[in-house]
Every structure is written in C-alpha cells, then in structure tokens.
mmCIF file of C-alpha atoms in Angstrom:
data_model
loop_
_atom_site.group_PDB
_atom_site.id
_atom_site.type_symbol
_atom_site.label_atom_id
_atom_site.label_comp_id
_atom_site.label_asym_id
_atom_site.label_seq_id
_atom_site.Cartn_x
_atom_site.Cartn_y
_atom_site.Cartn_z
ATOM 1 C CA UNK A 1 0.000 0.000 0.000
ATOM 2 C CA UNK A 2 1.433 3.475 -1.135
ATOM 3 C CA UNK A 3 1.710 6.240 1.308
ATOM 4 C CA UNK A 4 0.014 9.462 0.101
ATOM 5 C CA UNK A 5 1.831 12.724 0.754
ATOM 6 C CA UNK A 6 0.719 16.087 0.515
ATOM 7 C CA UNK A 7 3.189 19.303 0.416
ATOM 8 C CA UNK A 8 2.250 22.970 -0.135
ATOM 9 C CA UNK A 9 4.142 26.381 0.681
ATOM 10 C CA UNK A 10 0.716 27.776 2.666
ATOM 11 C CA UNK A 11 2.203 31.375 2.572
ATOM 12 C CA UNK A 12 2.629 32.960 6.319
ATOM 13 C CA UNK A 13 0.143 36.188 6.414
ATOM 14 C CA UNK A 14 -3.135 37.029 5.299
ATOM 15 C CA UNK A 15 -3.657 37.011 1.282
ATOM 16 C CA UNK A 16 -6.319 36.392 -0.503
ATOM 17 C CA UNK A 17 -9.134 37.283 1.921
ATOM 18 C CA UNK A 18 -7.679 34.265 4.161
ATOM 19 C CA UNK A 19 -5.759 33.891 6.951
ATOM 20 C CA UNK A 20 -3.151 30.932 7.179
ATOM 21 C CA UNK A 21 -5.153 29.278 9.643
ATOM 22 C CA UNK A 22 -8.118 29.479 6.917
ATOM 23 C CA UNK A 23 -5.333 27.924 4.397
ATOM 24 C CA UNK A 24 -4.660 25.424 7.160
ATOM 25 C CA UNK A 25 -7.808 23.719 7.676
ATOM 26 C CA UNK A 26 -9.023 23.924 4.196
ATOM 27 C CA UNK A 27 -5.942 22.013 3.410
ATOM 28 C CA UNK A 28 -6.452 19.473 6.167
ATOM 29 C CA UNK A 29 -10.301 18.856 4.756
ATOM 30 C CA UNK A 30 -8.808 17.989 2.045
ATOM 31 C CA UNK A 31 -6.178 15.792 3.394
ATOM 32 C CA UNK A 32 -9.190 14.015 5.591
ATOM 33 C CA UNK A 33 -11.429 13.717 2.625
ATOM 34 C CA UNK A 34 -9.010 12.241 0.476
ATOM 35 C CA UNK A 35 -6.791 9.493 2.826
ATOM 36 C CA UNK A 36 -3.924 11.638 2.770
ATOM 37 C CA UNK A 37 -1.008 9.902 4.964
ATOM 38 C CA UNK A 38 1.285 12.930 5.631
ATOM 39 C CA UNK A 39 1.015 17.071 5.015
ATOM 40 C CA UNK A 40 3.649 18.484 4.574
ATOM 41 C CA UNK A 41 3.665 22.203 5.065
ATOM 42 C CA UNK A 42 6.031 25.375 4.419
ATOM 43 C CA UNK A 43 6.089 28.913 5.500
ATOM 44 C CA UNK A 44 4.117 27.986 8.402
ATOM 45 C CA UNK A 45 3.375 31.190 10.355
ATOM 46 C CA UNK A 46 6.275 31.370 13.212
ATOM 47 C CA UNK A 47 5.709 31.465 17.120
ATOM 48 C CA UNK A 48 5.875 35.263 17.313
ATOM 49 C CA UNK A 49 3.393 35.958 14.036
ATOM 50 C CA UNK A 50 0.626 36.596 16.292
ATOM 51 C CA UNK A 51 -1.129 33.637 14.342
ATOM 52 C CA UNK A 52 0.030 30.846 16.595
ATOM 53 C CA UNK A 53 0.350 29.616 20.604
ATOM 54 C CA UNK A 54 3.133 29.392 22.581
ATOM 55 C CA UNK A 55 4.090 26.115 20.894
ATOM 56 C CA UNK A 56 3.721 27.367 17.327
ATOM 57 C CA UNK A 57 0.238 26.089 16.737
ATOM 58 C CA UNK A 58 -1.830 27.572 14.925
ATOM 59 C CA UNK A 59 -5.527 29.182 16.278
ATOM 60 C CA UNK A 60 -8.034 27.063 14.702
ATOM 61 C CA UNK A 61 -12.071 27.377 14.877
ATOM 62 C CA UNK A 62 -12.195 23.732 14.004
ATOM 63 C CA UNK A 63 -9.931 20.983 15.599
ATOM 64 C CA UNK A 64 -8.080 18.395 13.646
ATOM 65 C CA UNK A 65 -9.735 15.478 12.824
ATOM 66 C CA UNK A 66 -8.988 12.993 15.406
ATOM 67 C CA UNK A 67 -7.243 10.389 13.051
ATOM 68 C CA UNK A 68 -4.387 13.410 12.958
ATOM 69 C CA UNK A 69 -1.697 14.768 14.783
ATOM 70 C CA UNK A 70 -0.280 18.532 14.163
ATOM 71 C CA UNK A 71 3.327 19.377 14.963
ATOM 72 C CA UNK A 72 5.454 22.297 13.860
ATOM 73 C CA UNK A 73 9.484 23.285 13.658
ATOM 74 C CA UNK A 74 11.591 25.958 13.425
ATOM 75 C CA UNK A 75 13.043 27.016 9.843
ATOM 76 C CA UNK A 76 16.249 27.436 11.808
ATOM 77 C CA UNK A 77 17.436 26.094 15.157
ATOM 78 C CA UNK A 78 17.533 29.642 17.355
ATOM 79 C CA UNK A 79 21.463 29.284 17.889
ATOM 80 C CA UNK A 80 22.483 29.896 13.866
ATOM 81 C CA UNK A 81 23.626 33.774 14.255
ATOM 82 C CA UNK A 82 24.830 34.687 10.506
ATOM 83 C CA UNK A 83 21.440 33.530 8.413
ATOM 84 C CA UNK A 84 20.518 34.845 5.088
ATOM 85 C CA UNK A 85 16.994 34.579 6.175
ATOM 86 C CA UNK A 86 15.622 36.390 8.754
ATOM 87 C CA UNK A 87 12.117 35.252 9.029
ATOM 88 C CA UNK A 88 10.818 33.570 11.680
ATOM 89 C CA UNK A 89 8.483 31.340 9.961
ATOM 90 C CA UNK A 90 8.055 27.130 10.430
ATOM 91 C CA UNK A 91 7.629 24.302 9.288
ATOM 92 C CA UNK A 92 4.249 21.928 9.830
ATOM 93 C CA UNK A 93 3.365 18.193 9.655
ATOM 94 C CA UNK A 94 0.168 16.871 9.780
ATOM 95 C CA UNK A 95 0.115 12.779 10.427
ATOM 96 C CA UNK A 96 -2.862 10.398 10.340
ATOM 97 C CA UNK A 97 -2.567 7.313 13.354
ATOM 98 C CA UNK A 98 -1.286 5.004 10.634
ATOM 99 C CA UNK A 99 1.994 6.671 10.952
ATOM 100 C CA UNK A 100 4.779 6.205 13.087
ATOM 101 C CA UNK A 101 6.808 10.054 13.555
ATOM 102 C CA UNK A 102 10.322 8.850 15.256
ATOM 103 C CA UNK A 103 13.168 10.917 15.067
ATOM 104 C CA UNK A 104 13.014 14.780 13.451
ATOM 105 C CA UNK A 105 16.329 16.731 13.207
ATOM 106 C CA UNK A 106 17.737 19.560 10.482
ATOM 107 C CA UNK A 107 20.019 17.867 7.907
ATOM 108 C CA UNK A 108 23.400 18.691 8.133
ATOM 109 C CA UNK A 109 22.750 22.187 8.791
ATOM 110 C CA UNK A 110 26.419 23.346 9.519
ATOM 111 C CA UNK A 111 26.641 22.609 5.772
ATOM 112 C CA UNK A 112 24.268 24.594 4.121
ATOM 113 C CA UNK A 113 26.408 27.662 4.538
ATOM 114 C CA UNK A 114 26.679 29.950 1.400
ATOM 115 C CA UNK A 115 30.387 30.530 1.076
ATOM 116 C CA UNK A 116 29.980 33.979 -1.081
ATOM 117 C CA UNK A 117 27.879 35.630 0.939
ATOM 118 C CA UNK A 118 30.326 35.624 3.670
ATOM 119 C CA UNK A 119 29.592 32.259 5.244
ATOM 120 C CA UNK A 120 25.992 32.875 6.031
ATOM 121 C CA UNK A 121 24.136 30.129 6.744
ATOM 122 C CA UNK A 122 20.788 28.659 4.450
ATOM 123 C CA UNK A 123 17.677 26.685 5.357
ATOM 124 C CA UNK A 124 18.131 23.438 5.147
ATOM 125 C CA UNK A 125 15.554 20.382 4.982
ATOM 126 C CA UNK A 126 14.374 19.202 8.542
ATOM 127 C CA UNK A 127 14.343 15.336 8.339
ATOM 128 C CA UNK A 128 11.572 13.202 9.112
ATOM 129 C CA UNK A 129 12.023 9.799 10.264
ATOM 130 C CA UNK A 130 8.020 8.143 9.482
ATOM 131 C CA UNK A 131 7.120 4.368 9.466
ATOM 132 C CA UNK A 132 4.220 3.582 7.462
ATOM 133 C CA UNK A 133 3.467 -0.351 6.965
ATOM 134 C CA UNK A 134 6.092 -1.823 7.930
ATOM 135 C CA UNK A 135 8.097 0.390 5.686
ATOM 136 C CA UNK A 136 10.736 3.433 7.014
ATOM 137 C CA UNK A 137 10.689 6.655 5.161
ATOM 138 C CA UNK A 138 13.078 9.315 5.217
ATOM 139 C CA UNK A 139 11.300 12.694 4.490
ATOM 140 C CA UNK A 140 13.136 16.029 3.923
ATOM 141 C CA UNK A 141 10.581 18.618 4.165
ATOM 142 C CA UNK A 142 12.034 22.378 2.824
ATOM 143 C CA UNK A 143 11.777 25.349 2.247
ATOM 144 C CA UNK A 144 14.655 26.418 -0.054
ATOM 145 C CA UNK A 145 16.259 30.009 -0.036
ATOM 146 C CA UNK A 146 15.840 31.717 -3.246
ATOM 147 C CA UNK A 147 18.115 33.080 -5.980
ATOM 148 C CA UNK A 148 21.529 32.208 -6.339
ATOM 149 C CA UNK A 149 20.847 30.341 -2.805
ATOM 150 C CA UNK A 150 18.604 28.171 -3.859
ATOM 151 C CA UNK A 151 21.387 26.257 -6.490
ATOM 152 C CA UNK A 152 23.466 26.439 -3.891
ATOM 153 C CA UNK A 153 21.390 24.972 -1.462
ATOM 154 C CA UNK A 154 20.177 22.084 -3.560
ATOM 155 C CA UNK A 155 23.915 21.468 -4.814
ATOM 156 C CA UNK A 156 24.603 20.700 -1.239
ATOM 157 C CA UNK A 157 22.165 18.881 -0.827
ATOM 158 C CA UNK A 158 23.134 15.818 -3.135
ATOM 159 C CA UNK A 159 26.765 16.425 -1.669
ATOM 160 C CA UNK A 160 25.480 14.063 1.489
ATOM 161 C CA UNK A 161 24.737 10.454 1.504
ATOM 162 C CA UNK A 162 20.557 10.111 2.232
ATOM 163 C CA UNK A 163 19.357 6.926 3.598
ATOM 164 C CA UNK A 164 16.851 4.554 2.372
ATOM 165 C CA UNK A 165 13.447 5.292 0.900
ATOM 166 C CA UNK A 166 14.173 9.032 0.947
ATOM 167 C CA UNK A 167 11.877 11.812 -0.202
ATOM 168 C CA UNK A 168 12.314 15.665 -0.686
ATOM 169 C CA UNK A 169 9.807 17.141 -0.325
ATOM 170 C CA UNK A 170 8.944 21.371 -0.645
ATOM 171 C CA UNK A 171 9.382 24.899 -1.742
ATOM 172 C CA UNK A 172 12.559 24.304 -3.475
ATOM 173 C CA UNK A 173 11.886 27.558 -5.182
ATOM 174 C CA UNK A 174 13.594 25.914 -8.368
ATOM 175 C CA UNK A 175 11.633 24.567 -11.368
ATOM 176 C CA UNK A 176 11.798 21.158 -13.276
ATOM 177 C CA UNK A 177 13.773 22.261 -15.656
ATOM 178 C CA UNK A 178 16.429 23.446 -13.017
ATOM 179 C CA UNK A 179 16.156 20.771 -10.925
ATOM 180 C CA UNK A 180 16.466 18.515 -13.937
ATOM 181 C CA UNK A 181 20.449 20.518 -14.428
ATOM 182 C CA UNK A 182 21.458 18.210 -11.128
ATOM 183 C CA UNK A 183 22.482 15.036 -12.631
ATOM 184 C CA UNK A 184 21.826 13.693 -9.344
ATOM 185 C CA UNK A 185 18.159 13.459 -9.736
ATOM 186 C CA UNK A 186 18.472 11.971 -12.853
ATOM 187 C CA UNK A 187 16.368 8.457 -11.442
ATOM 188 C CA UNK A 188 13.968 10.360 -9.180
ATOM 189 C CA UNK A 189 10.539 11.089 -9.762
ATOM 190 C CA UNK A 190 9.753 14.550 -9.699
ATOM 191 C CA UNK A 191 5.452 15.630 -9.217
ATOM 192 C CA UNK A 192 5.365 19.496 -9.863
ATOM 193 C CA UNK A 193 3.050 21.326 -11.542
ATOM 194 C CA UNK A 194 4.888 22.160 -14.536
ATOM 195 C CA UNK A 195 3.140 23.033 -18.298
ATOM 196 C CA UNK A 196 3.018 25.475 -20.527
ATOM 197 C CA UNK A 197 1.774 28.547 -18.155
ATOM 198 C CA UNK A 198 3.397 27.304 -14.997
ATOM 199 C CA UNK A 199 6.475 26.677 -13.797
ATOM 200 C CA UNK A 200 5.997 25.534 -10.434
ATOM 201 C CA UNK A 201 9.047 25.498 -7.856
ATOM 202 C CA UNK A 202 6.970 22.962 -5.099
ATOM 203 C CA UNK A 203 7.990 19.330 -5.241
ATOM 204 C CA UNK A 204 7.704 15.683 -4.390
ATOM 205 C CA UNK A 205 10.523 14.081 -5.116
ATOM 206 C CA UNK A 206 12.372 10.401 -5.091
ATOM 207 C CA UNK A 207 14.376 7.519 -6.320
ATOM 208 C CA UNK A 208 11.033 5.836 -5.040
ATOM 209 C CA UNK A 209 7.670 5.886 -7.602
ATOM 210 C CA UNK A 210 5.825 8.836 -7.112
ATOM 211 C CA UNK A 211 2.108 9.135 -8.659
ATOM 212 C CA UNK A 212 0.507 12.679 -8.635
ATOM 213 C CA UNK A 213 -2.669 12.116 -6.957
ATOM 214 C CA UNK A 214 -5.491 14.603 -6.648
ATOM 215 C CA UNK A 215 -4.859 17.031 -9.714
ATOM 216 C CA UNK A 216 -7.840 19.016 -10.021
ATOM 217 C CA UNK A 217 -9.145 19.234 -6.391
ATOM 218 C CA UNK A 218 -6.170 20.888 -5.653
ATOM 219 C CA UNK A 219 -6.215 23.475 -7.978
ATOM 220 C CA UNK A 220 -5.523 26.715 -6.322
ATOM 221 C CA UNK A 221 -2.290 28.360 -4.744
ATOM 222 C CA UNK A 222 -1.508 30.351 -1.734
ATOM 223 C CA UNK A 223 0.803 32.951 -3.012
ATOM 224 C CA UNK A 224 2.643 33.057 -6.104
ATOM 225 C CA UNK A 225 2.480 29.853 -7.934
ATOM 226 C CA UNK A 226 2.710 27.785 -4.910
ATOM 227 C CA UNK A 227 0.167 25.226 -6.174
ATOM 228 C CA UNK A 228 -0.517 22.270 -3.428
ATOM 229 C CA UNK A 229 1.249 19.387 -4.602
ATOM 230 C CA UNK A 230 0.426 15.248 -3.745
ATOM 231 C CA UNK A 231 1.645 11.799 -4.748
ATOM 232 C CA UNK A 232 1.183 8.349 -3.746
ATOM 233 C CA UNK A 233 4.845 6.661 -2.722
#
C-alpha cells in the first residue's frame, strides 16, 4: 500500500481574503477527505506571528480530525547567528494514526552555509524519520532560499549520503527544468506542476515511484504559484 503525501508552501500572512489558519484547515479537509497519509507544510506562520500559541500552533475554529496529529518546527534552530533569512516562519506536519513520527532533526545544517555571501548560513531540509506499513521513510521537508541560494542549497544537498526510501519534499523555489540541471536526480521522480503557463518550484521528489494524486481538487495556490502538490509513494 502506497503512502500518500501532501506538500504545499501555505504562505505565512493574510492574502487572498484568508488567513493561514483558513489555508490550514481547508488544506487538512482535504487531506481528511481524500486518505492523505502525511502534510507536509512550508512557510508555516512562526511562534511570534501573532497567528500561533506558545508552541507554534496555529488558532483554529475547528480541531483536527482525530485520526491526525499537528506538529510544527523551526526554519532554523535559534542558535544559527549569521542567516541569510531572517524570518521567523516554520515548518508543519500533519500525520494520520497510521503513521509512526520517530526521530526529526535539520540535515546537516552546519553545511548549508553559502560561502559567497560571507559564510551565512541557508535553510536546510528538517528530516523526518516516518514508518508507514512496515516500511521506514526518510522525508526532507524544505523550504529552499531563493536566488543564487537556492542552487546552492540544492547542490549541497546531493553532496550528502541520504538513507533509504528518501523523499524531498517542498518549496525548493527551483523549477523542473532546473532541478532537472542536477544530474543527481536523474532516477527520481519529480510531481510538480509544470506546463506550458506554470512553472511551479513545489515538489515531491524520489528515487522511489511517485504518482501525482489529486490534480484538479487541488487546484488553487496560496501565493505566487505555490500550487498544493500530492503523490502516492
């Protein structure tokens, strides 16, 4: 049985006439209504955005669904001085019961470092550790820098070994066609939106099948072209 993975960039503020807790659960029904395993979730609004608790959460007028957990993490762990980003944003997880969440941790983060811009350091993926019948996943959830950054940050990247059954997962804020420049992803499966009006930077990737799964119900963005993104694994 696959597992079925959502991943969208929900934008951080208000836009659109919605708030991202709005974004959030409209998401979620979505995930719910359509036996999504995992959501996967980017510029999450940060712990001083006014939009969340004291533990990052945000302020919902409808709970999860009880088949769910919710958990959020920091772009950046609060000790990296010299960033090129400033914001203070998160990222978010959403989990049916079905789903074993072990160990979370920032890859290699000393690493993503962008030596000409005097050493200052990038996001870098936060690592989920998720068992899911009887199989272990490795999921990198991200949300790239942009730019220049963003090559750099990707080209590190697939300078570390990854373990088994990994997927990346994210705002890589690089197309298909750039992505597709890394010979290193020259065997992964790549679900973006990507045609002849859009060139989507959100992806699902993996050395592992990936089937784009709910096309047209998820037709809408939050900002930009930050389309919501799924695939069964």
């Amino acid at each position: 049985m696959p597992i079925r993975v959502l991943s969208w960039n929900m934008y951080y503020g208000n836009i659109n006439n919605t708030s991202p807790a709005q974004r959030f659960e409209q998401i979620l029904r979505i995930a719910s209504q359509n036996d999504v395993d995992i959501v996967f979730l980017q510029e999450h609004p940060g712990i001083t955005s006014g939009f969340t608790n004291n533990a990052g959460l945000l302020h919902l007028n409808n709970p999860i669904p009880p088949n769910y957990a919710y958990a959020v993490f920091p772009e950046m762990a609060n000790h990296i001085g010299n960033r090129l980003s400033l914001s203070n944003r998160a990222y978010a997880i959403v989990w049916k019961n079905t789903c074993n969440l072990n160990a979370v941790a920032y890859f290699n983060q000393n690493h993503f470092v962008n030596h000409p811009a005097l050493g200052s350091h990038l996001r870098c993926p936060v690592q989920y550790q998720i068992r899911y019948n009887r199989r272990d996943y490795n999921f990198f959830n991200w949300h790239n820098e942009v730019g220049n950054a963003a090559q750099v940050g990707l080209n590190i990247f697939t300078q570390h070994q990854l373990p088994a059954n990994t997927v990346l997962v994210g705002d890589l804020n690089l197309t298909a066609h750039q992505v597709n420049q890394f010979a290193f992803f020259n065997n992964w499966d790549d679900v973006v939106v990507d045609d002849d009006y859009i060139e989507g930077v959100d992806h699902i990737m993996s050395p592992l099948p990936c089937v784009p799964v709910l096309g047209m119900i998820l037709d809408f963005v939050s900002d930009a072209n930050h389309f919501p993104i799924a695939a069964d694994i």
